[in-house]
mmCIF file of C-alpha atoms and ligand atoms in Angstrom:
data_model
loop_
_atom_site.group_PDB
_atom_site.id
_atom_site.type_symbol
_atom_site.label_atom_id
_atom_site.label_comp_id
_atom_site.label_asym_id
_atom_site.label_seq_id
_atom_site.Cartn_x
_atom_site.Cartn_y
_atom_site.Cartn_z
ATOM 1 C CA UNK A 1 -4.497 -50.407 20.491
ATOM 2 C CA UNK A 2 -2.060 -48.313 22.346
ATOM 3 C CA UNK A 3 -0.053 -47.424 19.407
ATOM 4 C CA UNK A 4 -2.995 -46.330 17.691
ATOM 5 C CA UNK A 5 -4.213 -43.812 20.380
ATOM 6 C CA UNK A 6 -1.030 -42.511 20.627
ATOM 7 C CA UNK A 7 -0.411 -41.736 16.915
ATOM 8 C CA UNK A 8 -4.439 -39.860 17.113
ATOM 9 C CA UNK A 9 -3.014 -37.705 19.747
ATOM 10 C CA UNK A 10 0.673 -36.686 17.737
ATOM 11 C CA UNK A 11 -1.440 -35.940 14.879
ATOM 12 C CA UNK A 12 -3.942 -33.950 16.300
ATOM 13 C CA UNK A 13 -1.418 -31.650 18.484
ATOM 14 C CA UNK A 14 -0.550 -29.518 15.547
ATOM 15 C CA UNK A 15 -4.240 -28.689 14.903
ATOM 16 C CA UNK A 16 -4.857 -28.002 18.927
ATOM 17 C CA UNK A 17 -2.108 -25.356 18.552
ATOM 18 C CA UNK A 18 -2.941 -23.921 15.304
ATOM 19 C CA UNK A 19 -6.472 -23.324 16.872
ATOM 20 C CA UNK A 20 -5.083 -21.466 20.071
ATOM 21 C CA UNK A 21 -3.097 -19.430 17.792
ATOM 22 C CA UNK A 22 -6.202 -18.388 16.024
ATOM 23 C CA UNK A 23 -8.181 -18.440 18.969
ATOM 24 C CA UNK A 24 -5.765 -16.163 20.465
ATOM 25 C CA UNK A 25 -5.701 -13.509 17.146
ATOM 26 C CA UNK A 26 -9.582 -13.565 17.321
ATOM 27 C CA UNK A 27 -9.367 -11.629 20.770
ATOM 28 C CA UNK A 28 -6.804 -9.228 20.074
ATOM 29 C CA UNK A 29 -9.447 -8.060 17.616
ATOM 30 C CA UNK A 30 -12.749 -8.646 17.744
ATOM 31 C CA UNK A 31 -14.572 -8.274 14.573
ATOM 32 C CA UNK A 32 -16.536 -9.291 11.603
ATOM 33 C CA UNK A 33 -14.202 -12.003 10.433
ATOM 34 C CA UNK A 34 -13.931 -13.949 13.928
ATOM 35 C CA UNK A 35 -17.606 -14.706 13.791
ATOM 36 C CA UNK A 36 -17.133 -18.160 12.699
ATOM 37 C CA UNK A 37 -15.721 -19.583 16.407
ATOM 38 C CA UNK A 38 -19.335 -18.612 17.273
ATOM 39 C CA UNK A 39 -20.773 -21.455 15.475
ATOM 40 C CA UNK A 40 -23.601 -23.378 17.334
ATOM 41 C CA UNK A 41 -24.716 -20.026 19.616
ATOM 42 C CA UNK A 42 -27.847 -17.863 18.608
ATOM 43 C CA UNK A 43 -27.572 -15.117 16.165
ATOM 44 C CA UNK A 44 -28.164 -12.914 19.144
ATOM 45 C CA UNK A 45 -25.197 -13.733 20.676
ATOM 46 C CA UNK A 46 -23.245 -13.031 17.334
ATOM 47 C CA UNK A 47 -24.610 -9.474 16.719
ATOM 48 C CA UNK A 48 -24.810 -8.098 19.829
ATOM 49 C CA UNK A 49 -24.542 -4.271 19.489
ATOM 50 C CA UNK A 50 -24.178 -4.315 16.298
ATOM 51 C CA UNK A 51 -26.946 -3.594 13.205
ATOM 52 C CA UNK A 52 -27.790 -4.517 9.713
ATOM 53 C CA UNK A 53 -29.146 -2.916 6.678
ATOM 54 C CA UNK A 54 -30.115 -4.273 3.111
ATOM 55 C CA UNK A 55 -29.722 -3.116 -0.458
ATOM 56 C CA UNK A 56 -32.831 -3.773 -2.685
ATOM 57 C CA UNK A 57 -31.596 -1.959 -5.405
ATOM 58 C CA UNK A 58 -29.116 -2.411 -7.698
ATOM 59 C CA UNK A 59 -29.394 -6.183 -7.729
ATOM 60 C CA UNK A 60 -25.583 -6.645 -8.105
ATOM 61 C CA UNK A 61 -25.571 -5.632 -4.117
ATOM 62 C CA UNK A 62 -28.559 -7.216 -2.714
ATOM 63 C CA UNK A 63 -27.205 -8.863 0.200
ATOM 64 C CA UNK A 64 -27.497 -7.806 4.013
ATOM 65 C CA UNK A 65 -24.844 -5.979 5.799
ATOM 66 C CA UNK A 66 -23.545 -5.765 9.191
ATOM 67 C CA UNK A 67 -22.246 -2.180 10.655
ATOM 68 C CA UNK A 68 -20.922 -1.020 14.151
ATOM 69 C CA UNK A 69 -22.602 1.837 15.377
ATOM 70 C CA UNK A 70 -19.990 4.429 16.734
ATOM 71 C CA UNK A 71 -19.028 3.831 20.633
ATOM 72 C CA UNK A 72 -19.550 6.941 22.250
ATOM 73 C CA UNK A 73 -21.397 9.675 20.146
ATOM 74 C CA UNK A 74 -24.101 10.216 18.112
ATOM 75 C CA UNK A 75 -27.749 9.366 18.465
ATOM 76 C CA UNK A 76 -27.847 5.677 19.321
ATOM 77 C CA UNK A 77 -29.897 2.892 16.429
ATOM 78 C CA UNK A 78 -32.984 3.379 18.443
ATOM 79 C CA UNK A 79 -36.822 2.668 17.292
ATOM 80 C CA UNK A 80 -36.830 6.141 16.102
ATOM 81 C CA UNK A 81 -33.742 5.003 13.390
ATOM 82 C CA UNK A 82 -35.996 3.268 10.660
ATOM 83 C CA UNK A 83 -35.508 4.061 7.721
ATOM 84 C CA UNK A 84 -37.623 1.659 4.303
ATOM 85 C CA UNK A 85 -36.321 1.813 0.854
ATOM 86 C CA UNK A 86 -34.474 4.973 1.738
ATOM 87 C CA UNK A 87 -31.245 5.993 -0.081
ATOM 88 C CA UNK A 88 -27.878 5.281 0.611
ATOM 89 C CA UNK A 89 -25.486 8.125 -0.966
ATOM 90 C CA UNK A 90 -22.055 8.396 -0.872
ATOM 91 C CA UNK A 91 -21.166 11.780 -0.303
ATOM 92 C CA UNK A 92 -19.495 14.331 -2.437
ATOM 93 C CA UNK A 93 -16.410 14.584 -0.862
ATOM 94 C CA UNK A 94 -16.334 10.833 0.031
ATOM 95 C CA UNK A 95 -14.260 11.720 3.275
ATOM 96 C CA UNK A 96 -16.725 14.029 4.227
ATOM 97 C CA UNK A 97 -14.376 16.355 5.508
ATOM 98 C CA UNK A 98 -15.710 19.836 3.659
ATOM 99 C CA UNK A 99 -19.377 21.221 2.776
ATOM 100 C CA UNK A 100 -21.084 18.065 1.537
ATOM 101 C CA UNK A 101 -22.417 19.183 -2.139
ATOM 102 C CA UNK A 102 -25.120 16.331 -3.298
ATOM 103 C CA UNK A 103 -27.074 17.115 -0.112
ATOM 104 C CA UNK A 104 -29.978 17.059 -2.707
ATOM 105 C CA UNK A 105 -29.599 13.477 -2.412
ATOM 106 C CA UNK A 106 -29.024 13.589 0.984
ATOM 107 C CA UNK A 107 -31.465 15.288 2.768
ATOM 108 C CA UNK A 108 -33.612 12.975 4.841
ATOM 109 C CA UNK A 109 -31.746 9.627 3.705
ATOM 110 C CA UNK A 110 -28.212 7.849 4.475
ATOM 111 C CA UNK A 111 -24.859 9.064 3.861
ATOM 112 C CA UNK A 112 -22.015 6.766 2.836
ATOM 113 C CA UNK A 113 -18.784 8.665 3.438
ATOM 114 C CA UNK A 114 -14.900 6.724 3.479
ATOM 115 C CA UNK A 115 -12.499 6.750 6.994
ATOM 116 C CA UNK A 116 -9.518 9.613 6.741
ATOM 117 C CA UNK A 117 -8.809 12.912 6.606
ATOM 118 C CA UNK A 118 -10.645 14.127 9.584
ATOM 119 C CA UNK A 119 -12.478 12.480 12.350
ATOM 120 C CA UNK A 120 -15.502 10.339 12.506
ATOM 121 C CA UNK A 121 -17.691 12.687 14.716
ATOM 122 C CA UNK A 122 -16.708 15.718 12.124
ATOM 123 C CA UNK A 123 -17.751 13.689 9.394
ATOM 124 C CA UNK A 124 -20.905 13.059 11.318
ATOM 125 C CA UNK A 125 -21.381 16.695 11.569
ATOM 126 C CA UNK A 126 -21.207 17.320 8.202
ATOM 127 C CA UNK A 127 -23.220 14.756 6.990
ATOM 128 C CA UNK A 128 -25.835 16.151 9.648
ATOM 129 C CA UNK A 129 -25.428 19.571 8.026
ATOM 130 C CA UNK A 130 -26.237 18.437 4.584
ATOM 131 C CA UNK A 131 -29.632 16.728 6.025
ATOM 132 C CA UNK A 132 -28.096 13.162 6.251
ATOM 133 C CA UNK A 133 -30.557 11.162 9.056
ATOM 134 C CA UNK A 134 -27.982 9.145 9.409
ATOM 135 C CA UNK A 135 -24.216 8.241 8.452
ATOM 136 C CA UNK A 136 -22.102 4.754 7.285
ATOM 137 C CA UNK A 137 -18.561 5.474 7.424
ATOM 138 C CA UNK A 138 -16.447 2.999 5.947
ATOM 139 C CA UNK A 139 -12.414 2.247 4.896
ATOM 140 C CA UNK A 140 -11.128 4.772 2.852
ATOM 141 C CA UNK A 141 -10.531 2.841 -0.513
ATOM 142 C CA UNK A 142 -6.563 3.631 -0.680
ATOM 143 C CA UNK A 143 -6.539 2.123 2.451
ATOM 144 C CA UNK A 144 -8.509 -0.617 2.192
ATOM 145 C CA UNK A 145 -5.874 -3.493 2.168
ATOM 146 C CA UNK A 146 -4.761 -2.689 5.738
ATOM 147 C CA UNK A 147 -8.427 -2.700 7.455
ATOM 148 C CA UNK A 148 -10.907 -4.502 5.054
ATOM 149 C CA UNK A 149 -11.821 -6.904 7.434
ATOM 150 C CA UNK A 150 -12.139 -5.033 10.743
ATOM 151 C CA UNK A 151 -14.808 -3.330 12.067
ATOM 152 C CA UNK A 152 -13.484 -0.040 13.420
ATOM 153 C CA UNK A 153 -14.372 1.279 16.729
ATOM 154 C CA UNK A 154 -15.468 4.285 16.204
ATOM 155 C CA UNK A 155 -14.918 6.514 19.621
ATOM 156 C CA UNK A 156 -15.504 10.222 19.886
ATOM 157 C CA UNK A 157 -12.348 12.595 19.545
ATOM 158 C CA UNK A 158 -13.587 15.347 21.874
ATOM 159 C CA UNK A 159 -14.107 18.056 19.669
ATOM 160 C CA UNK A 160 -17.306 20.066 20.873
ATOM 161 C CA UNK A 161 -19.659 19.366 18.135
ATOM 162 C CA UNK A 162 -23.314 18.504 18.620
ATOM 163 C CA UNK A 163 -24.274 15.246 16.748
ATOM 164 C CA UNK A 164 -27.769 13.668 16.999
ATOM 165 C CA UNK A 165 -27.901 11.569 14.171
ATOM 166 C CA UNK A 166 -26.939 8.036 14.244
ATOM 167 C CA UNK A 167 -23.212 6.733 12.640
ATOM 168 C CA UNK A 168 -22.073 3.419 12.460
ATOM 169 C CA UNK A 169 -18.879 1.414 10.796
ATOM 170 C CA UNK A 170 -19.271 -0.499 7.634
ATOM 171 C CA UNK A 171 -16.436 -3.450 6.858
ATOM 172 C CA UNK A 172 -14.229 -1.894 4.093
ATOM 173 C CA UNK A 173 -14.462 -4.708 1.779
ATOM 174 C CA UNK A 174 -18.232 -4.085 1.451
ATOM 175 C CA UNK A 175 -17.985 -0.492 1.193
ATOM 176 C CA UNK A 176 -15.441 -0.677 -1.167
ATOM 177 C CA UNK A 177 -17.625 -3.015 -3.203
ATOM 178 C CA UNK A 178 -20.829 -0.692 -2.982
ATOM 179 C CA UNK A 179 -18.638 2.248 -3.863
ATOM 180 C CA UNK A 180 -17.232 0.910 -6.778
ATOM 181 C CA UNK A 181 -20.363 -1.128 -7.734
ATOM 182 C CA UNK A 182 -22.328 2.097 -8.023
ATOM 183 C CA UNK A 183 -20.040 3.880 -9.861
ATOM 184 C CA UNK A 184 -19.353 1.248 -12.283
ATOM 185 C CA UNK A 185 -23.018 1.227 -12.791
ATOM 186 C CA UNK A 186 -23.423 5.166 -12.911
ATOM 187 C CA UNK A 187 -26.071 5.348 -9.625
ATOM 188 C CA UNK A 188 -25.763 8.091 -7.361
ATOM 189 C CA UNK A 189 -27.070 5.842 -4.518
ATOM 190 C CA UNK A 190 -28.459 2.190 -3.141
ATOM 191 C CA UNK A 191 -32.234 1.914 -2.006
ATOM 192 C CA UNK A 192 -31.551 0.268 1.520
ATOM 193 C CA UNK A 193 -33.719 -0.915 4.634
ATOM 194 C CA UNK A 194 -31.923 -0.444 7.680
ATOM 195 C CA UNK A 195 -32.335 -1.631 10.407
ATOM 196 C CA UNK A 196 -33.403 -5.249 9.355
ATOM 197 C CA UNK A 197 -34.029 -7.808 12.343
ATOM 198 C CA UNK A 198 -31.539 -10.395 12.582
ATOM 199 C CA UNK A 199 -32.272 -11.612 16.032
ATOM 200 C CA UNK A 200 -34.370 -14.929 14.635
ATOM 201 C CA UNK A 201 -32.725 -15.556 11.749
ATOM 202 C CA UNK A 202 -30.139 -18.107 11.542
ATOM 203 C CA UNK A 203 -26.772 -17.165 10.429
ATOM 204 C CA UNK A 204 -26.695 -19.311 7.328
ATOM 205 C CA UNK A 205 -30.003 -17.327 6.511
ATOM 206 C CA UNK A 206 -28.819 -14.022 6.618
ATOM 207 C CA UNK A 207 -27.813 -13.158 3.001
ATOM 208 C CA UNK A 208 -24.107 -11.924 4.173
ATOM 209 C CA UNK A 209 -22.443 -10.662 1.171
ATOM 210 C CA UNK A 210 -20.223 -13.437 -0.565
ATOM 211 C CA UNK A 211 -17.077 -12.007 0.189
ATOM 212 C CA UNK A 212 -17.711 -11.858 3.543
ATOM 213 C CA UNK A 213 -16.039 -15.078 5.227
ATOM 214 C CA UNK A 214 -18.411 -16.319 8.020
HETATM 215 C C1 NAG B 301 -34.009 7.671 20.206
HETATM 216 O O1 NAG B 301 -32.898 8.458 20.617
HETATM 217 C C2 NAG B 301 -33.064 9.843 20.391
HETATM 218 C C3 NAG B 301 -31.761 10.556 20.737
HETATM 219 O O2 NAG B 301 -31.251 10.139 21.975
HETATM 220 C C4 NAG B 301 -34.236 10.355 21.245
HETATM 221 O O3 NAG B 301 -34.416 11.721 21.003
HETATM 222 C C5 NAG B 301 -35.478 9.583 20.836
HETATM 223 O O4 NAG B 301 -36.552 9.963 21.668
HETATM 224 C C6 NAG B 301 -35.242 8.091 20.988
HETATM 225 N N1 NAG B 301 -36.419 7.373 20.484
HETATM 226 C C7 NAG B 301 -36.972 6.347 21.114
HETATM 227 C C8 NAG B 301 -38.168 5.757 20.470
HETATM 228 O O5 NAG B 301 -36.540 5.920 22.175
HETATM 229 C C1 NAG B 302 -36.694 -8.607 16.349
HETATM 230 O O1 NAG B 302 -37.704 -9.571 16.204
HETATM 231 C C2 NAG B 302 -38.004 -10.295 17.382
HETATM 232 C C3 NAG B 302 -39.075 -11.267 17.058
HETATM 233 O O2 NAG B 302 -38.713 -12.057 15.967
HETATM 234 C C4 NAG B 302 -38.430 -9.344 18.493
HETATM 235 O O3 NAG B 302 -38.602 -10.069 19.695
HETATM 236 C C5 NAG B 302 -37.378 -8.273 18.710
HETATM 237 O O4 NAG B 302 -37.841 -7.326 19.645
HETATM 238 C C6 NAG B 302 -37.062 -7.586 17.398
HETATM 239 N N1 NAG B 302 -36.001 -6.626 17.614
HETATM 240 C C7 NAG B 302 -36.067 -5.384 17.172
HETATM 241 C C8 NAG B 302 -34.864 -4.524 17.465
HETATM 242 O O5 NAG B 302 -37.026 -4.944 16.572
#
């Protein structure tokens, strides 16, 4: 009997320090991909700040996805942000850096734009400037090995620019997928919903894209 509990214990000491280890990465940084130790709470717990939209169309990216809206500028994801089968357009630059040119598409919809090359609140601006009602940054593709799996915090770099549309951070492996996705299939943009309420829906139930790992 005794030798028996005391072989459980010596077996199960590797796993109780493999978990701290992870346990202990999961804090450092808080994102996406940590969601799993939250298994067993509310979905409400899980999201917190954060929002989702869906794609309805093309069918090869109908799934729901989660974003971050940015920390400290911009127009917060408030009842006035609702936007129904609305567009989601990746801009022309991607980086959103220069003059936007497919505000066409634009203008009263979602722009998709990739991290880099200048900040998040001057992408924000330009998006603004080309019409954009709001704006999804995501990992710039190049870089997209490095950060695919973190949700960025995006914080304002104190330039004086006036924003007052809503931007939010979109998990690099799904942007890169709706980038490429779209190209491959020659769309200029996604039909999306956004926001979608999560708060009753259980986490199995919420159509996260399959190469997310919850
Ligand atoms: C949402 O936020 C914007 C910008 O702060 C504000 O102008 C608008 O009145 C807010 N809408 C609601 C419904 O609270
Ligand atoms: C989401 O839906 C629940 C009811 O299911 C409601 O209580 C809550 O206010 C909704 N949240 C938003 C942001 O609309």
């Amino acid at each position: 009997m005794f030798s028996v509990k005391f072989n459980f214990k010596r077996r199960l000491l590797p796993l109780y320090s493999s978990l701290l280890l992870v346990l202990s990465i999961g804090s450092v940084s808080p994102g996406a991909n940590d969601l799993h130790f939250y298994d067993g709470v509310s979905p409400a717990d899980v999201i917190f700040g954060d929002v989702f939209f869906e794609i309805l169309d093309p069918p090869e990216l109908r799934y729901s996805y989660r974003i971050r809206p940015a920390k400290d500028f911009g127009a917060p994801f408030n009842e006035s942000i609702h936007f129904a089968n609305a567009r989601l357009v990746p801009t022309k630059p991607l980086h959103s850096c220069s003059d936007i040119e497919n505000f066409e598409d634009i203008v009263g919809q979602i722009a998709l734009s990739e991290r880099g090359e200048c900040s998040f609140v001057y992408k924000t601006v330009m998006a603004q400037q080309a019409g954009a009602r709001a704006v999804i940054i995501t990992e710039s593709v190049d870089k997209w090995d490095e950060n695919i799996d973190h949700l960025i915090e995006m914080v304002d770099d104190k330039m004086e620019l006036d924003v007052n549309i809503p931007a939010a951070f979109l998990l690099g492996r799904s942007g890169a997928t709706i980038l490429n996705t779209l190209r491959k299939l020659r769309r200029r943009y996604a039909v999306v919903n956004l926001p979608i309420n999560m708060t009753h829906v259980p986490i199995n139930k919420m159509n996260q894209p399959p190469w997310i790992a919850w």
